[in-house]
PDB file of C-alpha atoms in Angstrom:
ATOM      1  CA  UNK A   1     -48.971  24.829 -21.920  1.00 54.00           C
ATOM      2  CA  UNK A   2     -46.059  22.550 -21.353  1.00 58.00           C
ATOM      3  CA  UNK A   3     -44.017  22.915 -18.183  1.00 59.00           C
ATOM      4  CA  UNK A   4     -40.364  23.738 -18.067  1.00 59.00           C
ATOM      5  CA  UNK A   5     -37.733  20.380 -18.961  1.00 63.00           C
ATOM      6  CA  UNK A   6     -35.389  20.603 -16.426  1.00 58.00           C
ATOM      7  CA  UNK A   7     -32.438  21.016 -17.593  1.00 54.00           C
ATOM      8  CA  UNK A   8     -30.529  17.456 -17.561  1.00 58.00           C
ATOM      9  CA  UNK A   9     -27.269  17.464 -14.866  1.00 53.00           C
ATOM     10  CA  UNK A  10     -24.372  16.824 -16.092  1.00 57.00           C
ATOM     11  CA  UNK A  11     -21.250  15.819 -14.664  1.00 54.00           C
ATOM     12  CA  UNK A  12     -17.989  15.493 -15.545  1.00 59.00           C
ATOM     13  CA  UNK A  13     -15.868  12.660 -15.106  1.00 58.00           C
ATOM     14  CA  UNK A  14     -13.733  14.260 -12.090  1.00 60.00           C
ATOM     15  CA  UNK A  15     -16.847  14.815 -10.080  1.00 62.00           C
ATOM     16  CA  UNK A  16     -17.636  11.020 -10.962  1.00 62.00           C
ATOM     17  CA  UNK A  17     -13.896   9.893  -9.301  1.00 61.00           C
ATOM     18  CA  UNK A  18     -14.909  12.517  -6.676  1.00 68.00           C
ATOM     19  CA  UNK A  19     -18.129  10.839  -5.709  1.00 69.00           C
ATOM     20  CA  UNK A  20     -16.795   7.311  -5.962  1.00 68.00           C
ATOM     21  CA  UNK A  21     -13.850   7.507  -3.563  1.00 74.00           C
ATOM     22  CA  UNK A  22     -15.321  10.043  -1.401  1.00 76.00           C
ATOM     23  CA  UNK A  23     -16.591   7.406   1.247  1.00 74.00           C
ATOM     24  CA  UNK A  24     -12.460   5.535   1.072  1.00 73.00           C
ATOM     25  CA  UNK A  25     -10.889   8.726   1.240  1.00 76.00           C
ATOM     26  CA  UNK A  26     -12.916   9.497   4.510  1.00 76.00           C
ATOM     27  CA  UNK A  27     -11.608   6.037   6.242  1.00 74.00           C
ATOM     28  CA  UNK A  28      -9.001   5.893   4.841  1.00 70.00           C
ATOM     29  CA  UNK A  29      -8.020  10.008   6.822  1.00 75.00           C
ATOM     30  CA  UNK A  30      -9.571   8.829   9.696  1.00 75.00           C
ATOM     31  CA  UNK A  31      -7.316   5.194  10.302  1.00 69.00           C
ATOM     32  CA  UNK A  32      -4.161   5.964  12.194  1.00 69.00           C
ATOM     33  CA  UNK A  33      -0.900   6.158   9.943  1.00 66.00           C
ATOM     34  CA  UNK A  34       0.354   2.267  11.561  1.00 62.00           C
ATOM     35  CA  UNK A  35      -2.996   0.483   9.247  1.00 64.00           C
ATOM     36  CA  UNK A  36      -1.728   1.311   6.039  1.00 67.00           C
ATOM     37  CA  UNK A  37       2.387   0.832   7.099  1.00 70.00           C
ATOM     38  CA  UNK A  38       4.085  -2.244   6.021  1.00 73.00           C
ATOM     39  CA  UNK A  39       6.396  -3.568   8.760  1.00 73.00           C
ATOM     40  CA  UNK A  40       7.506  -5.790   6.655  1.00 79.00           C
ATOM     41  CA  UNK A  41       8.578  -3.809   3.243  1.00 81.00           C
ATOM     42  CA  UNK A  42      11.965  -2.717   4.356  1.00 82.00           C
ATOM     43  CA  UNK A  43      12.530  -6.617   4.311  1.00 81.00           C
ATOM     44  CA  UNK A  44      11.113  -7.245   2.040  1.00 84.00           C
ATOM     45  CA  UNK A  45      12.435  -5.212  -1.090  1.00 88.00           C
ATOM     46  CA  UNK A  46      16.244  -5.905   0.463  1.00 87.00           C
ATOM     47  CA  UNK A  47      15.568  -9.536   0.112  1.00 86.00           C
ATOM     48  CA  UNK A  48      14.379  -9.549  -3.651  1.00 89.00           C
ATOM     49  CA  UNK A  49      17.391  -7.512  -4.482  1.00 92.00           C
ATOM     50  CA  UNK A  50      19.771 -10.434  -2.935  1.00 89.00           C
ATOM     51  CA  UNK A  51      17.401 -12.538  -4.867  1.00 88.00           C
ATOM     52  CA  UNK A  52      18.500 -10.358  -8.109  1.00 91.00           C
ATOM     53  CA  UNK A  53      21.963  -9.918  -6.815  1.00 91.00           C
ATOM     54  CA  UNK A  54      22.801 -13.912  -6.422  1.00 88.00           C
ATOM     55  CA  UNK A  55      21.269 -15.895  -9.254  1.00 90.00           C
ATOM     56  CA  UNK A  56      17.256 -16.535  -6.788  1.00 86.00           C
ATOM     57  CA  UNK A  57      19.668 -18.640  -4.760  1.00 86.00           C
ATOM     58  CA  UNK A  58      18.102 -18.409  -1.827  1.00 84.00           C
ATOM     59  CA  UNK A  59      20.293 -20.206   0.522  1.00 85.00           C
ATOM     60  CA  UNK A  60      22.923 -16.968  -0.425  1.00 83.00           C
ATOM     61  CA  UNK A  61      20.887 -14.830   0.824  1.00 84.00           C
ATOM     62  CA  UNK A  62      19.808 -17.173   3.811  1.00 83.00           C
ATOM     63  CA  UNK A  63      22.786 -16.683   6.219  1.00 79.00           C
ATOM     64  CA  UNK A  64      22.478 -13.028   5.469  1.00 74.00           C
ATOM     65  CA  UNK A  65      18.471 -13.047   7.517  1.00 76.00           C
ATOM     66  CA  UNK A  66      18.951 -15.253   9.653  1.00 80.00           C
ATOM     67  CA  UNK A  67      21.169 -12.707  11.205  1.00 77.00           C
ATOM     68  CA  UNK A  68      18.927 -10.278  10.691  1.00 73.00           C
ATOM     69  CA  UNK A  69      16.387 -11.659  12.553  1.00 74.00           C
ATOM     70  CA  UNK A  70      18.700 -12.945  14.799  1.00 77.00           C
ATOM     71  CA  UNK A  71      19.905  -9.726  16.044  1.00 76.00           C
ATOM     72  CA  UNK A  72      15.877  -8.107  15.848  1.00 73.00           C
ATOM     73  CA  UNK A  73      14.458 -10.792  17.643  1.00 74.00           C
ATOM     74  CA  UNK A  74      17.535  -9.135  20.410  1.00 75.00           C
ATOM     75  CA  UNK A  75      16.748  -5.971  20.037  1.00 70.00           C
ATOM     76  CA  UNK A  76      13.357  -6.973  20.070  1.00 71.00           C
ATOM     77  CA  UNK A  77      13.468  -9.221  23.683  1.00 64.00           C
TER      78      UNK A  77
END
């Protein structure tokens, strides 16, 4: 008599994805929120908007960002 065959384990695509991200999810969840916060993101978005408004002319946006940088440096001192 032959042994009964074990059923072949089938995994769905969602189970494979869950397994693939389980380790990175644990790392992500255990880190402090500040590790994923980009403090420059808001300023970067404003600079891109300024460039779009002014047809890509960096000189038009430079004065504003120098002013903002100066104020932020004064507040941090």
